[in-house]
Amino acid sequence: MTARAADRARYDRATAHLDAPLAIVDLDAFDANADDLARRADGKPIRVASKSVRCRALLERVLAKDGFAGIMSFTLAESLWLARSGFDDILLAYPSADRAGFAELAGDPKLASAVTVMIDDPAQLRFIDDARDGGREVVRVCLELDTSLKLLGGRVRVGARRSPLHSPAEVADMARAVARRPGFEVVGIMAYEGHIAGVGDAVAGRPLRSRAVRLMQAAARRELVERRAEVVRAVRAVVPGLEFVNGGGTGSVQHTAAEDAVTEIGAGSGLYVPRLFDNYTSFRGRPAALFAQPVVRRPGVGVVTVLGGGYPASGAAGRDRLPVPYLPEGLKYDPQEGPGEVQTPLLGAPADDLLVGDKVWFRHAKAGELCERFDVLHLIEGDTVTATVPTYRGEGRTFL
């Protein structure tokens, strides 16, 4: 029996009393992935990206482990909810236009001390001041550095379009703008190198593209190591008490951790290891989060139909954004239909061994987005469901 077949047998036994659709997290794999992230971070704390987890119970589990400290959130409403739930170190990784949220933040000393917001434009400071509604608490601010690689005098750009702050001088000027404005304090810098941490460099069947990605990432790392250090020096000249410099992601943990200028690593997807992380040479994780759909039809030889399953991930549309049938091994989509909103035909010899009511296990393309489809996650240890915990959605929280 292959390792995957053994996992399927475990998951089927553990959930035999449960009807699909359902979602699980294999805690043995989850914990092993967390340990691997911590090992690669080599002593630097990992701030957990909540958008890649979207389950309070699992955020609490990983933050109880050595090597993890703090949360990287994705909306201000989520940040305030987590702070009220007892989490006390939350970095909002994206700028916000939530007026009510900023009024709440500026009016509550507990929230103001727990949450740090993201800034890359003076207009965002004015927006927050206009939203304060009388709140006088000092707002903790993190400055975001644009990590993209610019070539040919800026005519070619590699990397996500995030912050407009690219040079050390631009980031230092932003730090001075914050320092001049009462009610704000710069406490950190964030620099997420998504083109390094979030792009696979070993795509099956694409050797030339994979080699090009590796060459690009090597060049981008060299450029960013130098520029990030210069940015940190420039900002520390303005803000000597800077608390943290955050960088990296699941695919670049060990590289980013090696930089002296970086004090902490951001990561989250590496806990669940969705299918997009199969294409990396820098690490190998264990798929921990899966969902099961029930067989509801047997249209013919070599074909079964499962209920639903059309759960595409965000990003540029393409086949790599689709979930994949994972267990039993050997199933594939009908190219004329793909994964459907209400039903999904699956082709392959294993279909003939599946009966109505059997489960087919899938992996989502990205990490936390799976939790927007399910109210609960069944946590499995060995071949037993040891707990069932709500996702954000299960707690009535759909932030984006």
XYZ file of C-alpha atoms in Angstrom:
400
model
C 0.000 0.000 0.000
C 1.392 3.425 -0.966
C 1.610 6.222 1.582
C -1.242 8.019 -0.150
C -3.397 4.909 -0.142
C -2.694 4.508 3.575
C -3.766 8.120 4.149
C -6.970 7.510 2.228
C -7.731 4.468 4.367
C -7.127 6.518 7.527
C -9.298 9.399 6.395
C -12.113 7.087 5.300
C -12.038 5.271 8.651
C -11.919 8.507 10.627
C -14.884 10.038 8.778
C -16.949 6.904 8.200
C -19.657 8.328 10.481
C -19.731 11.662 8.646
C -21.460 12.526 5.388
C -19.556 14.469 2.732
C -19.042 17.195 1.665
C -16.644 17.814 4.525
C -13.188 19.197 5.205
C -10.415 17.825 7.387
C -7.033 18.799 8.740
C -4.589 15.972 9.411
C -2.968 17.154 12.645
C 0.048 14.878 12.253
C 0.804 16.539 8.908
C -0.078 20.018 10.211
C 2.323 19.680 13.149
C 5.083 18.222 10.973
C 4.702 21.140 8.551
C 4.871 23.616 11.438
C 8.040 21.976 12.722
C 9.581 22.183 9.255
C 8.752 25.885 8.954
C 10.334 26.549 12.342
C 13.410 24.538 11.383
C 13.846 26.524 8.185
C 13.401 29.812 10.063
C 16.460 28.860 12.143
C 15.490 30.641 15.343
C 13.657 33.634 13.907
C 9.982 33.752 14.917
C 7.308 33.021 12.331
C 4.311 35.327 12.230
C 1.357 33.211 11.080
C -0.601 34.445 8.050
C -4.201 34.055 9.186
C -5.634 34.170 5.660
C -3.891 30.842 5.048
C -5.481 29.227 8.127
C -8.874 30.917 8.805
C -9.581 28.872 11.901
C -9.041 30.237 15.415
C -8.433 26.822 16.964
C -5.601 26.087 14.535
C -4.122 29.565 14.951
C -4.016 28.890 18.690
C -2.455 25.474 18.098
C 0.409 26.710 15.958
C 1.078 29.791 18.110
C 1.509 27.504 21.116
C 4.511 25.945 19.362
C 8.087 27.100 19.752
C 9.177 29.242 16.820
C 5.852 30.992 16.201
C 4.805 34.425 17.452
C 2.094 36.789 16.301
C -0.490 36.864 13.533
C -0.437 38.497 10.112
C -4.087 39.334 9.422
C -5.840 40.333 6.207
C -8.611 42.815 7.146
C -9.038 45.341 9.931
C -12.345 43.775 11.022
C -10.588 40.416 11.370
C -7.737 42.051 13.294
C -10.104 43.615 15.822
C -12.049 40.372 16.215
C -8.862 38.410 16.845
C -7.664 41.010 19.342
C -10.964 40.826 21.215
C -10.595 37.032 21.157
C -7.320 37.216 23.085
C -4.613 37.411 20.397
C -2.295 40.253 21.348
C 0.171 40.707 18.465
C -1.578 41.257 15.154
C -0.050 42.807 12.052
C -2.622 43.845 9.464
C -0.765 43.031 6.250
C -2.853 45.200 3.910
C -4.051 48.833 4.000
C -7.669 49.330 5.013
C -10.502 51.762 4.252
C -12.688 50.565 7.164
C -13.830 53.784 8.858
C -15.780 52.058 11.614
C -12.855 49.753 12.291
C -10.388 52.624 12.633
C -12.754 54.442 14.992
C -12.934 51.313 17.117
C -9.158 50.866 17.043
C -8.397 54.486 17.980
C -10.921 54.447 20.802
C -9.814 51.295 22.626
C -6.397 51.038 24.335
C -6.428 47.220 24.286
C -7.056 47.081 20.550
C -4.586 49.869 19.811
C -1.802 48.038 21.640
C -2.552 44.687 19.960
C -3.035 45.710 16.312
C -0.520 47.247 13.903
C -1.861 48.634 10.623
C -0.186 48.822 7.210
C 0.734 52.140 5.590
C 2.439 53.067 2.314
C 0.862 56.463 1.514
C 0.244 59.674 3.519
C -3.357 59.595 2.303
C -3.900 56.529 4.471
C -2.847 58.508 7.548
C -5.349 61.238 6.701
C -8.045 58.618 6.192
C -7.400 57.120 9.640
C -7.439 60.555 11.303
C -10.736 61.404 9.612
C -12.175 58.093 10.852
C -11.043 58.391 14.486
C -14.391 59.774 15.696
C -12.764 61.229 18.787
C -10.507 58.245 19.493
C -7.150 59.377 20.822
C -5.171 56.135 21.040
C -1.831 56.039 19.233
C -2.121 53.873 16.107
C 0.758 51.481 15.545
C 2.007 51.626 11.962
C 4.013 49.262 9.744
C 5.551 50.517 6.501
C 5.398 48.224 3.483
C 8.329 48.006 1.096
C 7.768 47.119 -2.555
C 9.985 44.079 -3.095
C 9.534 43.763 -6.853
C 12.575 43.363 -9.065
C 12.883 46.198 -11.589
C 14.991 45.686 -14.692
C 15.953 47.774 -17.707
C 15.549 51.024 -15.844
C 12.164 50.032 -14.467
C 10.639 49.112 -17.818
C 10.411 45.469 -16.698
C 8.886 44.611 -13.333
C 8.835 41.185 -11.667
C 6.658 40.894 -8.579
C 3.286 41.840 -7.169
C 1.962 45.382 -7.456
C 1.728 46.274 -3.796
C 3.399 49.251 -2.101
C 4.585 52.323 -4.057
C 7.575 52.568 -1.685
C 10.543 51.000 -3.458
C 13.729 52.825 -2.515
C 15.293 53.346 0.923
C 14.712 57.097 0.567
C 10.994 56.611 -0.190
C 10.455 54.392 2.836
C 12.431 56.733 5.103
C 10.381 59.708 3.839
C 7.215 57.807 4.722
C 8.604 57.120 8.203
C 9.235 60.856 8.640
C 5.700 61.647 7.483
C 4.325 59.347 10.158
C 6.647 60.762 12.821
C 5.445 64.308 12.068
C 1.801 63.342 12.507
C 0.521 63.083 16.113
C -1.331 59.904 17.019
C 0.810 57.485 15.005
C 3.953 55.456 15.708
C 6.091 53.504 13.244
C 6.880 50.127 14.796
C 7.733 47.889 11.845
C 8.594 47.281 8.214
C 7.080 44.550 6.060
C 8.525 43.345 2.760
C 6.754 40.356 1.202
C 8.696 38.903 -1.711
C 5.795 37.070 -3.329
C 7.679 36.481 -6.590
C 10.185 34.441 -4.569
C 8.068 32.976 -1.762
C 4.888 32.343 -3.739
C 6.006 31.112 -7.172
C 6.933 27.472 -7.688
C 10.301 26.827 -9.288
C 9.808 23.182 -10.296
C 6.616 22.957 -12.354
C 6.014 19.431 -13.630
C 6.454 19.188 -17.402
C 7.800 22.756 -17.669
C 11.604 22.440 -17.320
C 12.469 25.612 -19.236
C 9.959 27.713 -17.349
C 11.139 26.224 -14.054
C 14.749 27.084 -14.848
C 13.739 30.637 -15.793
C 11.891 31.012 -12.487
C 14.929 29.800 -10.540
C 17.204 32.268 -12.339
C 14.720 35.102 -11.737
C 14.381 34.228 -8.059
C 18.147 34.056 -7.546
C 18.556 37.500 -9.099
C 15.637 38.890 -7.111
C 17.044 37.552 -3.834
C 20.426 39.123 -4.465
C 18.886 42.509 -5.228
C 16.430 42.404 -2.319
C 18.971 41.361 0.329
C 20.965 44.518 -0.343
C 18.000 46.864 -0.749
C 16.105 45.570 2.282
C 19.155 46.111 4.482
C 19.508 49.664 3.152
C 15.819 50.351 3.809
C 16.094 49.125 7.386
C 19.152 51.309 8.020
C 17.380 54.338 6.551
C 14.240 53.820 8.624
C 16.157 53.125 11.840
C 17.824 56.507 11.380
C 14.326 57.994 11.689
C 12.832 55.420 14.101
C 15.614 54.016 16.308
C 13.111 51.941 18.295
C 11.810 49.944 15.313
C 10.314 46.738 16.754
C 10.314 44.333 13.806
C 11.200 43.767 10.161
C 8.943 41.148 8.576
C 9.742 39.328 5.352
C 9.395 36.105 3.483
C 6.727 33.501 2.958
C 6.376 29.724 2.933
C 8.505 29.269 -0.180
C 11.397 31.462 0.979
C 11.600 30.932 4.742
C 15.213 29.782 4.953
C 16.477 32.394 2.479
C 14.745 35.317 4.185
C 15.683 34.110 7.670
C 19.352 34.265 6.663
C 19.147 38.058 6.210
C 20.484 40.000 9.188
C 18.036 42.846 8.519
C 14.968 40.610 8.931
C 13.745 39.910 12.469
C 10.708 37.703 11.734
C 9.215 35.624 8.935
C 5.648 35.649 7.651
C 4.220 32.257 6.636
C 0.975 30.317 6.733
C 0.310 28.262 3.602
C 3.054 25.839 4.588
C 0.886 24.589 7.446
C -1.803 23.188 5.116
C 0.438 22.674 2.027
C -2.103 23.162 -0.780
C -1.381 21.924 -4.289
C 0.396 25.107 -5.470
C 3.233 24.224 -3.097
C 4.000 20.976 -4.882
C 6.152 22.932 -7.332
C 8.983 24.001 -5.014
C 12.544 22.779 -4.659
C 13.096 24.669 -1.383
C 10.933 22.388 0.783
C 8.616 19.407 0.806
C 5.553 19.506 3.026
C 2.744 17.067 3.767
C -0.768 17.873 2.529
C -2.682 18.575 5.740
C -5.968 20.159 4.620
C -8.292 18.233 2.317
C -11.955 18.147 1.441
C -14.144 15.204 0.482
C -17.039 15.083 -1.967
C -19.452 12.125 -2.112
C -19.963 9.913 -5.136
C -23.583 10.413 -6.233
C -23.606 8.871 -9.744
C -21.888 6.186 -11.802
C -22.574 7.285 -15.393
C -20.548 4.522 -17.014
C -17.343 2.518 -17.061
C -14.433 4.538 -15.701
C -16.628 7.449 -14.597
C -18.116 8.622 -11.330
C -19.820 11.899 -10.467
C -19.310 13.636 -7.139
C -21.430 16.364 -5.630
C -20.057 19.894 -6.108
C -16.323 20.513 -5.997
C -15.984 23.630 -8.146
C -13.882 25.585 -5.649
C -11.392 27.643 -7.684
C -8.697 29.634 -5.913
C -7.942 33.320 -6.350
C -5.309 34.629 -8.742
C -4.955 34.703 -12.506
C -7.439 32.167 -13.877
C -5.886 28.902 -15.009
C -5.814 25.178 -14.366
C -3.390 25.659 -11.498
C -6.179 27.458 -9.580
C -8.417 24.393 -9.560
C -8.559 21.839 -6.768
C -7.271 18.406 -7.728
C -8.751 14.965 -7.053
C -6.172 13.427 -4.717
C -7.512 10.174 -3.254
C -7.965 7.591 -4.606
C -4.991 8.167 -6.893
C -5.561 8.198 -10.639
C -8.772 10.219 -11.003
C -8.911 13.256 -13.269
C -11.431 15.789 -14.511
C -13.421 15.453 -17.690
C -11.726 18.142 -19.834
C -15.104 19.195 -21.227
C -16.559 19.898 -17.779
C -13.884 20.350 -15.130
C -14.949 20.809 -11.496
C -18.579 21.884 -11.382
C -20.667 24.096 -9.149
C -23.113 21.283 -8.381
C -21.549 18.132 -9.793
C -18.141 16.993 -11.012
C -17.517 13.971 -13.258
C -14.238 12.184 -12.583
C -12.532 9.831 -15.020
C -10.092 6.978 -14.496
C -9.830 3.307 -13.616
C -10.271 3.931 -9.844
C -13.802 5.132 -10.587
C -14.927 1.544 -11.126
C -14.095 0.689 -7.510
C -16.127 3.565 -6.075
C -19.693 3.144 -4.888
C -22.436 5.713 -4.366
C -21.706 7.391 -1.020
C -17.942 6.793 -1.124
C -15.701 9.799 -0.597
C -13.273 11.287 -3.089
C -10.631 13.456 -1.423
C -9.433 16.702 -3.014
C -6.693 19.252 -2.369
C -7.438 22.938 -2.793
C -5.066 25.037 -4.894
C -4.474 27.588 -2.115
C -4.533 27.326 1.645
C -7.110 29.198 3.727
C -9.592 29.796 0.928
C -10.866 26.252 1.436
C -12.323 27.426 4.760
C -14.698 29.786 2.962
C -16.498 26.672 1.692
C -16.931 24.845 5.009
C -18.304 25.786 8.414
C -16.134 23.308 10.313
C -12.872 21.413 10.037
C -12.676 17.859 11.354
C -9.276 17.391 12.991
C -7.809 13.933 12.485
C -5.107 12.210 14.485
C -4.212 8.763 13.187
C -7.524 7.340 12.024
C -9.760 9.218 14.475
C -11.530 12.575 14.413
C -10.390 14.049 17.727
C -12.120 17.438 17.411
C -14.412 19.416 15.164
C -13.706 23.147 15.137
C -15.336 26.088 13.369
C -13.706 27.953 10.532
C -14.054 31.723 10.334
C -17.150 31.107 8.230
C -18.497 28.739 10.883
C -18.216 31.537 13.408
C -20.190 33.818 11.115
C -17.078 35.755 10.050
C -16.691 36.233 6.310
C -14.208 39.069 6.108
C -13.510 38.953 2.369
